[in-house]
Amino acid sequence: YNMLDKVAKTLKLKKAEIDILTIPKRSFIFSLPVIMDDSTTKIFTGYRIQFNNARGPTKGGIRFHPELDLEDVKTLAFLMTLKCAVVNVPFGGAKGGIVVDPSKLSEGELERLSKAYIRESYRFIGPETDIPAPDVNTNPKVMAWMLDEYEKIVGRHAPGVITGKPIELGGSYVRDISTSLGGTFVLKEIVKEFGMKPEGTKVVVQGFGNVGMNIARLLYEQKYKVIAVSDSKSGICNENGLDIKQVIEHKKNKKSMKGFENAKEITNKEILELKCDVLIPAALEHQITKENAGRIKAKIILEMANHPVTPDADVILEKNGVFVIPDILANSGGVVVSYFEWVQNNMNYYWKEEEVVSKLEEYMTKATKGLESSCKSFRCNMRDTLYIIAIDKILQAERLRGFLR
Ligand code: GLU
């Protein structure tokens, strides 16, 4: 955790404090046998790390990805811990996943795999213990399967065990777009502070999954000029702005960005180096590294993916005056609405869409406003400032519990 090293020095953290912040509470590795459609059995590997629970039950998504390993899950669970503290929802942090490429599985295989994950983990999760949610390559459908398996095993309804569920099963309005919508509220504040206006502000979005696609659409609707977007295979670019509604339609029909009219084709890597005002990495981690950081021409980076900028790239960006809005703030709208979903499940009373939107805006604006002056008083960039704020809250909770003096 290179980032923590820097903040640890600024805050003069003691060894015990650093240990509490960097050693996960509980780590699980599961082996998940699944009967495939051809009747063979395949064993998949699943992970769950419950990183820190001082501020509340642990919280964090489950991702399906062929290259996932325990170290990634650990970093992402650490970030969830900070994220929940930054936006002030009463959760600790966790993350989980399965090593799998879900596009290679049939619907039935995917359902059996999702349910197998819960059969191995049900003892350790729960509405008051650890609450999973969607992440990369998982969605409300997967959450519904997982919820069903959990409820079958424990023998009662327990909608608060998992968030990001379909509305019909206790999901919340707005959760499907909450990460992206939250990001737009953060960006609104920052753009204001920069003396810019949405109109004419040039935006580039890397990644066209749930987060990338929705933020591109929302910003397009808010009159930002989205000049380039990409998915994992390819990208498209038009200096005069893309019609994102049409891009979504095209991608839905053709399963690809390729062949979109009035746009230049561009690779997923090249897109990061375009000249623009706001660059939005919304795909996977480690996209901006020391190798390409020097070629980034954006004014602002809004980190909608988790951990898209490596710590050594951060140093280069700061030197070049690129303003980075860190993941633990930028993409925290997801977990904020997960918190609202869990609250609604716990009281069994459901809010209207407008109510969720205005509460989300309130949380995001509160976490963003005044950050500029905190950065100045700590003499730190935004990431270090947010780390300081989050670490202070987590350590205070540990202290009150009696684990630190
Ligand atoms: N997977 C999302 C994230 O990385 C949401 C987690 C949650 O809602 O628990 O923030």
CSV table of C-alpha atoms and ligand atoms in Angstrom, one decimal:
chain,number,residue,atom,x,y,z
A,1,TYR,CA,0.0,0.0,0.0
A,2,ASN,CA,2.3,2.7,-1.3
A,3,MET,CA,-0.4,5.3,-0.9
A,4,LEU,CA,-0.8,4.6,2.7
A,5,ASP,CA,3.0,4.9,3.3
A,6,LYS,CA,2.9,8.5,2.3
A,7,VAL,CA,-0.1,9.4,4.5
A,8,ALA,CA,1.3,7.3,7.4
A,9,LYS,CA,4.3,9.7,7.4
A,10,THR,CA,2.2,12.8,7.3
A,11,LEU,CA,0.0,11.6,10.1
A,12,LYS,CA,2.9,10.0,12.0
A,13,LEU,CA,1.0,6.8,12.4
A,14,LYS,CA,2.3,4.2,14.9
A,15,LYS,CA,3.1,0.7,13.8
A,16,ALA,CA,-0.1,-0.8,15.4
A,17,GLU,CA,-2.2,1.8,13.6
A,18,ILE,CA,-0.6,0.9,10.2
A,19,ASP,CA,-1.1,-2.8,11.0
A,20,ILE,CA,-4.8,-2.3,11.8
A,21,LEU,CA,-5.2,-0.4,8.6
A,22,THR,CA,-3.4,-2.8,6.3
A,23,ILE,CA,-4.0,-6.3,7.6
A,24,PRO,CA,-7.4,-7.7,6.6
A,25,LYS,CA,-9.6,-9.1,9.4
A,26,ARG,CA,-10.8,-12.2,7.5
A,27,SER,CA,-9.8,-13.7,4.1
A,28,PHE,CA,-11.6,-16.6,2.5
A,29,ILE,CA,-10.7,-18.8,-0.5
A,30,PHE,CA,-13.5,-21.0,-1.6
A,31,SER,CA,-13.5,-23.9,-4.1
A,32,LEU,CA,-16.7,-23.9,-6.1
A,33,PRO,CA,-17.7,-27.1,-7.9
A,34,VAL,CA,-20.2,-26.5,-10.7
A,35,ILE,CA,-21.8,-29.1,-13.0
A,36,MET,CA,-21.4,-27.7,-16.5
A,37,ASP,CA,-24.0,-28.1,-19.3
A,38,ASP,CA,-22.1,-31.0,-20.8
A,39,SER,CA,-22.3,-32.9,-17.4
A,40,THR,CA,-18.6,-32.4,-16.6
A,41,THR,CA,-17.7,-30.8,-13.2
A,42,LYS,CA,-15.5,-27.7,-13.1
A,43,ILE,CA,-14.0,-26.3,-10.0
A,44,PHE,CA,-13.9,-22.5,-9.8
A,45,THR,CA,-12.0,-20.4,-7.2
A,46,GLY,CA,-13.9,-17.8,-5.2
A,47,TYR,CA,-12.6,-15.1,-2.7
A,48,ARG,CA,-14.0,-12.9,0.0
A,49,ILE,CA,-12.0,-10.5,2.1
A,50,GLN,CA,-13.7,-8.7,5.0
A,51,PHE,CA,-11.1,-6.1,5.5
A,52,ASN,CA,-12.2,-3.9,8.4
A,53,ASN,CA,-15.4,-3.8,10.4
A,54,ALA,CA,-14.7,-1.1,13.0
A,55,ARG,CA,-17.3,1.3,11.6
A,56,GLY,CA,-20.0,-1.3,10.7
A,57,PRO,CA,-20.7,-4.5,8.8
A,58,THR,CA,-18.3,-5.1,6.0
A,59,LYS,CA,-19.5,-4.0,2.6
A,60,GLY,CA,-18.3,-4.5,-1.0
A,61,GLY,CA,-19.0,-6.0,-4.4
A,62,ILE,CA,-18.4,-9.4,-5.9
A,63,ARG,CA,-16.6,-9.4,-9.3
A,64,PHE,CA,-16.3,-12.1,-11.9
A,65,HIS,CA,-13.0,-11.9,-13.7
A,66,PRO,CA,-10.6,-14.5,-15.2
A,67,GLU,CA,-7.5,-12.6,-13.9
A,68,LEU,CA,-8.7,-12.0,-10.4
A,69,ASP,CA,-6.4,-12.9,-7.5
A,70,LEU,CA,-6.4,-12.6,-3.8
A,71,GLU,CA,-4.1,-9.6,-3.8
A,72,ASP,CA,-6.5,-7.7,-6.0
A,73,VAL,CA,-9.3,-8.5,-3.8
A,74,LYS,CA,-7.3,-7.3,-0.8
A,75,THR,CA,-6.5,-3.9,-2.4
A,76,LEU,CA,-10.2,-3.5,-3.4
A,77,ALA,CA,-11.4,-4.4,0.1
A,78,PHE,CA,-9.0,-1.9,1.6
A,79,LEU,CA,-10.4,0.8,-0.8
A,80,MET,CA,-14.0,-0.1,0.2
A,81,THR,CA,-13.1,0.5,3.8
A,82,LEU,CA,-11.8,4.0,3.0
A,83,LYS,CA,-14.7,4.7,0.6
A,84,CYS,CA,-17.4,3.9,3.2
A,85,ALA,CA,-15.6,6.2,5.7
A,86,VAL,CA,-15.2,9.0,3.1
A,87,VAL,CA,-18.9,9.2,2.3
A,88,ASN,CA,-19.8,8.4,5.9
A,89,VAL,CA,-22.0,5.3,5.5
A,90,PRO,CA,-21.9,3.0,8.6
A,91,PHE,CA,-20.0,0.2,7.0
A,92,GLY,CA,-16.5,-1.3,7.0
A,93,GLY,CA,-15.0,-2.7,3.8
A,94,ALA,CA,-14.9,-6.0,1.9
A,95,LYS,CA,-14.6,-7.4,-1.6
A,96,GLY,CA,-15.0,-10.7,-3.2
A,97,GLY,CA,-15.0,-12.4,-6.5
A,98,ILE,CA,-14.8,-15.6,-8.6
A,99,VAL,CA,-12.0,-16.4,-11.1
A,100,VAL,CA,-14.1,-16.8,-14.2
A,101,ASP,CA,-14.9,-15.2,-17.6
A,102,PRO,CA,-18.7,-15.1,-17.4
A,103,SER,CA,-19.1,-14.6,-21.1
A,104,LYS,CA,-17.9,-18.2,-21.6
A,105,LEU,CA,-20.6,-19.6,-19.4
A,106,SER,CA,-24.2,-20.4,-20.2
A,107,GLU,CA,-27.0,-18.7,-18.1
A,108,GLY,CA,-27.6,-22.0,-16.2
A,109,GLU,CA,-23.9,-22.4,-15.4
A,110,LEU,CA,-23.6,-18.9,-14.2
A,111,GLU,CA,-26.6,-19.4,-11.9
A,112,ARG,CA,-25.1,-22.6,-10.4
A,113,LEU,CA,-21.8,-20.8,-10.0
A,114,SER,CA,-23.3,-17.8,-8.2
A,115,LYS,CA,-25.3,-20.1,-5.9
A,116,ALA,CA,-22.2,-22.2,-5.2
A,117,TYR,CA,-20.5,-19.0,-4.0
A,118,ILE,CA,-23.2,-18.4,-1.5
A,119,ARG,CA,-23.2,-22.1,-0.3
A,120,GLU,CA,-19.6,-21.6,0.6
A,121,SER,CA,-19.9,-18.1,2.1
A,122,TYR,CA,-23.3,-18.0,3.8
A,123,ARG,CA,-21.9,-18.7,7.3
A,124,PHE,CA,-19.8,-15.6,7.1
A,125,ILE,CA,-22.1,-13.0,5.4
A,126,GLY,CA,-25.4,-11.5,6.5
A,127,PRO,CA,-27.3,-8.2,6.9
A,128,GLU,CA,-25.4,-7.4,10.1
A,129,THR,CA,-22.1,-9.1,9.2
A,130,ASP,CA,-21.0,-8.7,5.6
A,131,ILE,CA,-23.1,-7.4,2.7
A,132,PRO,CA,-22.1,-8.1,-0.9
A,133,ALA,CA,-23.1,-6.2,-4.0
A,134,PRO,CA,-22.5,-6.1,-7.8
A,135,ASP,CA,-19.0,-5.2,-9.1
A,136,VAL,CA,-17.3,-5.8,-12.5
A,137,ASN,CA,-19.3,-8.4,-14.6
A,138,THR,CA,-22.0,-9.0,-12.0
A,139,ASN,CA,-25.4,-7.4,-12.0
A,140,PRO,CA,-28.9,-7.5,-10.4
A,141,LYS,CA,-29.6,-10.9,-11.9
A,142,VAL,CA,-26.6,-12.4,-10.2
A,143,MET,CA,-27.6,-10.7,-6.9
A,144,ALA,CA,-31.1,-12.2,-7.2
A,145,TRP,CA,-29.6,-15.7,-7.5
A,146,MET,CA,-27.3,-15.2,-4.6
A,147,LEU,CA,-30.1,-13.8,-2.5
A,148,ASP,CA,-32.3,-16.7,-3.3
A,149,GLU,CA,-29.6,-19.2,-2.3
A,150,TYR,CA,-28.9,-17.4,1.0
A,151,GLU,CA,-32.6,-17.3,1.9
A,152,LYS,CA,-33.1,-21.0,1.0
A,153,ILE,CA,-30.3,-21.9,3.4
A,154,VAL,CA,-31.2,-19.7,6.3
A,155,GLY,CA,-34.9,-20.4,5.9
A,156,ARG,CA,-36.3,-16.9,6.0
A,157,HIS,CA,-36.4,-13.7,3.9
A,158,ALA,CA,-33.2,-11.6,4.4
A,159,PRO,CA,-33.1,-9.0,1.6
A,160,GLY,CA,-30.5,-6.9,3.5
A,161,VAL,CA,-27.9,-9.6,3.0
A,162,ILE,CA,-27.0,-8.3,-0.5
A,163,THR,CA,-27.5,-5.0,-2.3
A,164,GLY,CA,-27.9,-4.1,-6.0
A,165,LYS,CA,-30.9,-6.5,-6.2
A,166,PRO,CA,-33.7,-6.1,-8.8
A,167,ILE,CA,-36.4,-3.8,-7.6
A,168,GLU,CA,-38.9,-6.7,-7.3
A,169,LEU,CA,-36.8,-8.4,-4.7
A,170,GLY,CA,-36.1,-5.4,-2.5
A,171,GLY,CA,-33.7,-3.4,-4.6
A,172,SER,CA,-33.7,0.3,-4.5
A,173,TYR,CA,-34.6,2.8,-7.2
A,174,VAL,CA,-31.5,4.4,-8.7
A,175,ARG,CA,-29.0,1.6,-7.5
A,176,ASP,CA,-28.5,0.5,-11.2
A,177,ILE,CA,-27.1,4.0,-12.1
A,178,SER,CA,-26.0,5.1,-8.6
A,179,THR,CA,-22.2,4.9,-9.1
A,180,SER,CA,-22.4,7.0,-12.3
A,181,LEU,CA,-25.0,9.4,-11.0
A,182,GLY,CA,-22.9,9.9,-7.8
A,183,GLY,CA,-19.9,10.6,-10.0
A,184,THR,CA,-21.7,13.4,-11.9
A,185,PHE,CA,-22.6,15.1,-8.6
A,186,VAL,CA,-18.9,15.1,-7.6
A,187,LEU,CA,-17.8,16.3,-11.0
A,188,LYS,CA,-20.4,19.1,-10.8
A,189,GLU,CA,-18.8,20.5,-7.7
A,190,ILE,CA,-15.3,20.3,-9.0
A,191,VAL,CA,-16.1,21.7,-12.4
A,192,LYS,CA,-17.7,24.7,-10.6
A,193,GLU,CA,-14.5,25.1,-8.5
A,194,PHE,CA,-12.5,25.1,-11.7
A,195,GLY,CA,-14.7,27.9,-13.1
A,196,MET,CA,-15.9,25.6,-15.9
A,197,LYS,CA,-19.4,24.9,-17.3
A,198,PRO,CA,-20.7,21.5,-18.4
A,199,GLU,CA,-21.4,23.0,-21.9
A,200,GLY,CA,-18.4,22.5,-24.0
A,201,THR,CA,-16.4,20.6,-21.4
A,202,LYS,CA,-14.8,17.7,-23.3
A,203,VAL,CA,-15.1,14.3,-21.7
A,204,VAL,CA,-13.5,11.0,-22.5
A,205,VAL,CA,-14.8,7.7,-21.0
A,206,GLN,CA,-12.8,4.5,-21.0
A,207,GLY,CA,-15.0,1.5,-20.3
A,208,PHE,CA,-18.6,0.9,-21.3
A,209,GLY,CA,-19.9,-1.5,-18.6
A,210,ASN,CA,-22.5,-0.4,-16.1
A,211,VAL,CA,-20.5,2.5,-14.8
A,212,GLY,CA,-18.9,3.8,-18.0
A,213,MET,CA,-22.0,3.6,-20.2
A,214,ASN,CA,-24.2,5.3,-17.6
A,215,ILE,CA,-21.8,8.1,-16.8
A,216,ALA,CA,-21.3,8.8,-20.5
A,217,ARG,CA,-25.1,8.9,-21.0
A,218,LEU,CA,-25.7,11.1,-17.9
A,219,LEU,CA,-23.0,13.6,-18.8
A,220,TYR,CA,-24.2,13.7,-22.4
A,221,GLU,CA,-27.7,14.5,-21.1
A,222,GLN,CA,-26.2,17.2,-18.8
A,223,LYS,CA,-24.7,18.8,-22.0
A,224,TYR,CA,-21.1,17.9,-21.5
A,225,LYS,CA,-19.3,17.1,-24.8
A,226,VAL,CA,-18.5,13.4,-24.7
A,227,ILE,CA,-15.8,13.1,-27.5
A,228,ALA,CA,-14.7,9.5,-27.0
A,229,VAL,CA,-15.8,6.2,-25.4
A,230,SER,CA,-14.4,2.7,-25.5
A,231,ASP,CA,-15.2,-0.8,-24.3
A,232,SER,CA,-12.7,-3.7,-23.6
A,233,LYS,CA,-12.3,-4.3,-27.4
A,234,SER,CA,-12.3,-0.9,-29.1
A,235,GLY,CA,-13.2,2.7,-29.0
A,236,ILE,CA,-14.6,5.6,-31.0
A,237,CYS,CA,-13.8,9.3,-31.1
A,238,ASN,CA,-15.3,12.4,-32.6
A,239,GLU,CA,-13.9,15.8,-31.6
A,240,ASN,CA,-17.3,17.5,-32.0
A,241,GLY,CA,-19.0,15.1,-29.6
A,242,LEU,CA,-20.7,11.7,-29.9
A,243,ASP,CA,-24.5,11.1,-29.6
A,244,ILE,CA,-24.2,8.7,-26.7
A,245,LYS,CA,-27.9,7.5,-27.0
A,246,GLN,CA,-27.0,6.4,-30.5
A,247,VAL,CA,-23.8,4.8,-29.3
A,248,ILE,CA,-25.7,2.8,-26.7
A,249,GLU,CA,-28.2,1.7,-29.3
A,250,HIS,CA,-25.4,0.7,-31.7
A,251,LYS,CA,-23.5,-1.2,-29.1
A,252,LYS,CA,-26.7,-3.1,-28.1
A,253,ASN,CA,-27.4,-4.2,-31.7
A,254,LYS,CA,-23.8,-4.8,-32.9
A,255,LYS,CA,-22.3,-5.9,-29.5
A,256,SER,CA,-19.4,-3.6,-30.4
A,257,MET,CA,-18.4,0.0,-30.9
A,258,LYS,CA,-17.0,-0.8,-34.3
A,259,GLY,CA,-18.8,0.7,-37.4
A,260,PHE,CA,-20.4,3.6,-35.5
A,261,GLU,CA,-20.9,6.4,-38.1
A,262,ASN,CA,-19.2,9.7,-37.9
A,263,ALA,CA,-16.5,8.6,-35.6
A,264,LYS,CA,-12.8,7.5,-35.8
A,265,GLU,CA,-11.9,4.1,-34.4
A,266,ILE,CA,-9.4,4.2,-31.6
A,267,THR,CA,-8.0,1.7,-29.2
A,268,ASN,CA,-8.7,1.3,-25.5
A,269,LYS,CA,-5.2,2.4,-24.7
A,270,GLU,CA,-5.1,5.4,-27.1
A,271,ILE,CA,-8.3,6.8,-25.6
A,272,LEU,CA,-6.5,7.7,-22.4
A,273,GLU,CA,-4.1,10.0,-24.2
A,274,LEU,CA,-6.6,12.2,-26.0
A,275,LYS,CA,-6.6,15.9,-25.3
A,276,CYS,CA,-9.7,16.6,-23.2
A,277,ASP,CA,-11.0,18.4,-20.0
A,278,VAL,CA,-12.2,15.3,-18.1
A,279,LEU,CA,-10.8,11.8,-18.5
A,280,ILE,CA,-12.9,9.1,-16.9
A,281,PRO,CA,-11.3,5.7,-16.5
A,282,ALA,CA,-14.4,3.5,-15.8
A,283,ALA,CA,-13.0,0.0,-16.6
A,284,LEU,CA,-10.4,-1.9,-14.6
A,285,GLU,CA,-7.5,-1.0,-12.3
A,286,HIS,CA,-4.0,-0.1,-13.3
A,287,GLN,CA,-4.9,1.7,-16.6
A,288,ILE,CA,-2.7,4.8,-16.0
A,289,THR,CA,0.8,3.7,-15.0
A,290,LYS,CA,4.2,5.4,-14.9
A,291,GLU,CA,4.5,4.2,-18.5
A,292,ASN,CA,1.7,6.3,-20.0
A,293,ALA,CA,1.0,8.9,-17.2
A,294,GLY,CA,3.4,11.5,-18.9
A,295,ARG,CA,1.3,11.4,-22.0
A,296,ILE,CA,-2.1,12.2,-20.3
A,297,LYS,CA,-3.4,15.5,-21.6
A,298,ALA,CA,-6.6,15.8,-19.5
A,299,LYS,CA,-7.1,18.6,-17.0
A,300,ILE,CA,-9.1,16.4,-14.6
A,301,ILE,CA,-9.3,12.7,-14.1
A,302,LEU,CA,-12.5,11.3,-12.5
A,303,GLU,CA,-11.7,7.8,-11.3
A,304,MET,CA,-14.9,5.9,-11.8
A,305,ALA,CA,-13.1,2.5,-11.8
A,306,ASN,CA,-11.5,1.3,-8.6
A,307,HIS,CA,-7.7,2.0,-8.5
A,308,PRO,CA,-7.2,3.0,-12.2
A,309,VAL,CA,-4.2,5.1,-11.5
A,310,THR,CA,-1.1,3.5,-9.9
A,311,PRO,CA,0.8,5.3,-7.1
A,312,ASP,CA,3.8,6.0,-9.3
A,313,ALA,CA,1.6,7.4,-12.0
A,314,ASP,CA,0.0,9.7,-9.4
A,315,VAL,CA,3.3,11.3,-8.8
A,316,ILE,CA,3.8,12.1,-12.5
A,317,LEU,CA,0.2,13.4,-12.9
A,318,GLU,CA,0.6,15.7,-9.9
A,319,LYS,CA,3.8,17.1,-11.3
A,320,ASN,CA,2.1,17.8,-14.6
A,321,GLY,CA,-0.8,19.5,-12.9
A,322,VAL,CA,-3.4,16.9,-13.7
A,323,PHE,CA,-6.1,17.1,-11.1
A,324,VAL,CA,-7.2,13.6,-9.9
A,325,ILE,CA,-10.6,13.0,-8.3
A,326,PRO,CA,-9.9,9.7,-6.5
A,327,ASP,CA,-12.0,6.5,-6.8
A,328,ILE,CA,-12.9,6.5,-3.1
A,329,LEU,CA,-14.9,9.6,-3.6
A,330,ALA,CA,-15.7,9.6,-7.3
A,331,ASN,CA,-17.3,6.1,-7.5
A,332,SER,CA,-18.7,6.0,-3.9
A,333,GLY,CA,-22.3,6.7,-5.2
A,334,GLY,CA,-22.6,2.9,-5.6
A,335,VAL,CA,-22.1,2.1,-2.0
A,336,VAL,CA,-24.2,5.1,-0.9
A,337,VAL,CA,-27.3,3.8,-2.6
A,338,SER,CA,-26.4,0.3,-1.5
A,339,TYR,CA,-26.6,1.8,2.0
A,340,PHE,CA,-30.0,3.3,1.2
A,341,GLU,CA,-31.1,-0.1,-0.2
A,342,TRP,CA,-30.0,-1.8,3.0
A,343,VAL,CA,-31.8,0.8,5.2
A,344,GLN,CA,-35.0,0.3,3.2
A,345,ASN,CA,-34.7,-3.5,3.6
A,346,ASN,CA,-34.2,-3.2,7.3
A,347,MET,CA,-37.3,-1.1,7.8
A,348,ASN,CA,-39.3,-2.8,5.1
A,349,TYR,CA,-40.4,0.6,3.7
A,350,TYR,CA,-39.4,1.8,0.3
A,351,TRP,CA,-38.6,5.3,-1.0
A,352,LYS,CA,-39.6,6.9,-4.2
A,353,GLU,CA,-37.1,7.5,-6.9
A,354,GLU,CA,-36.8,11.3,-6.3
A,355,GLU,CA,-36.2,10.6,-2.7
A,356,VAL,CA,-33.2,8.4,-3.4
A,357,VAL,CA,-31.8,10.8,-6.0
A,358,SER,CA,-31.9,13.8,-3.6
A,359,LYS,CA,-30.4,11.8,-0.7
A,360,LEU,CA,-27.6,10.6,-3.0
A,361,GLU,CA,-26.9,14.2,-4.1
A,362,GLU,CA,-26.9,15.3,-0.4
A,363,TYR,CA,-24.3,12.6,0.5
A,364,MET,CA,-22.1,13.2,-2.5
A,365,THR,CA,-22.1,16.9,-2.2
A,366,LYS,CA,-21.4,16.8,1.5
A,367,ALA,CA,-18.3,14.6,0.9
A,368,THR,CA,-17.0,16.8,-1.9
A,369,LYS,CA,-17.7,20.3,-0.6
A,370,GLY,CA,-14.9,22.0,1.3
A,371,LEU,CA,-12.4,19.4,0.2
A,372,GLU,CA,-10.5,22.1,-1.6
A,373,SER,CA,-9.8,23.9,1.6
A,374,SER,CA,-9.0,20.6,3.4
A,375,CYS,CA,-6.4,19.9,0.7
A,376,LYS,CA,-4.9,23.3,1.3
A,377,SER,CA,-4.8,23.0,5.1
A,378,PHE,CA,-3.2,19.5,4.9
A,379,ARG,CA,-1.0,20.7,2.0
A,380,CYS,CA,-1.9,17.5,0.2
A,381,ASN,CA,-3.5,16.4,-3.1
A,382,MET,CA,-7.1,15.2,-3.0
A,383,ARG,CA,-6.2,11.5,-2.7
A,384,ASP,CA,-4.0,12.1,0.3
A,385,THR,CA,-6.6,14.4,1.9
A,386,LEU,CA,-9.3,11.8,1.5
A,387,TYR,CA,-7.0,9.1,2.9
A,388,ILE,CA,-6.3,11.3,5.9
A,389,ILE,CA,-10.1,11.9,6.5
A,390,ALA,CA,-11.0,8.2,6.1
A,391,ILE,CA,-8.1,6.9,8.2
A,392,ASP,CA,-8.9,9.3,11.0
A,393,LYS,CA,-12.5,8.0,11.2
A,394,ILE,CA,-11.5,4.3,11.1
A,395,LEU,CA,-8.8,4.7,13.7
A,396,GLN,CA,-11.2,6.7,15.9
A,397,ALA,CA,-13.7,3.8,15.7
A,398,GLU,CA,-10.9,1.3,16.6
A,399,ARG,CA,-9.8,3.5,19.5
A,400,LEU,CA,-13.4,3.7,20.9
A,401,ARG,CA,-13.6,0.0,20.7
A,402,GLY,CA,-10.5,-0.3,22.8
A,403,PHE,CA,-8.1,-1.6,20.3
A,404,LEU,CA,-5.8,1.4,20.3
A,405,ARG,CA,-4.7,3.7,23.0
B,1,GLU,N1,-18.8,-2.6,-6.3
B,1,GLU,C1,-19.1,-1.3,-5.9
B,1,GLU,C2,-17.9,-0.5,-5.4
B,1,GLU,O1,-16.8,-0.9,-5.8
B,1,GLU,C3,-20.3,-1.2,-4.9
B,1,GLU,C4,-20.1,-1.9,-3.6
B,1,GLU,C5,-21.3,-1.9,-2.7
B,1,GLU,O2,-22.3,-1.3,-3.1
B,1,GLU,O3,-21.2,-2.6,-1.7
B,1,GLU,O4,-17.9,0.5,-4.8
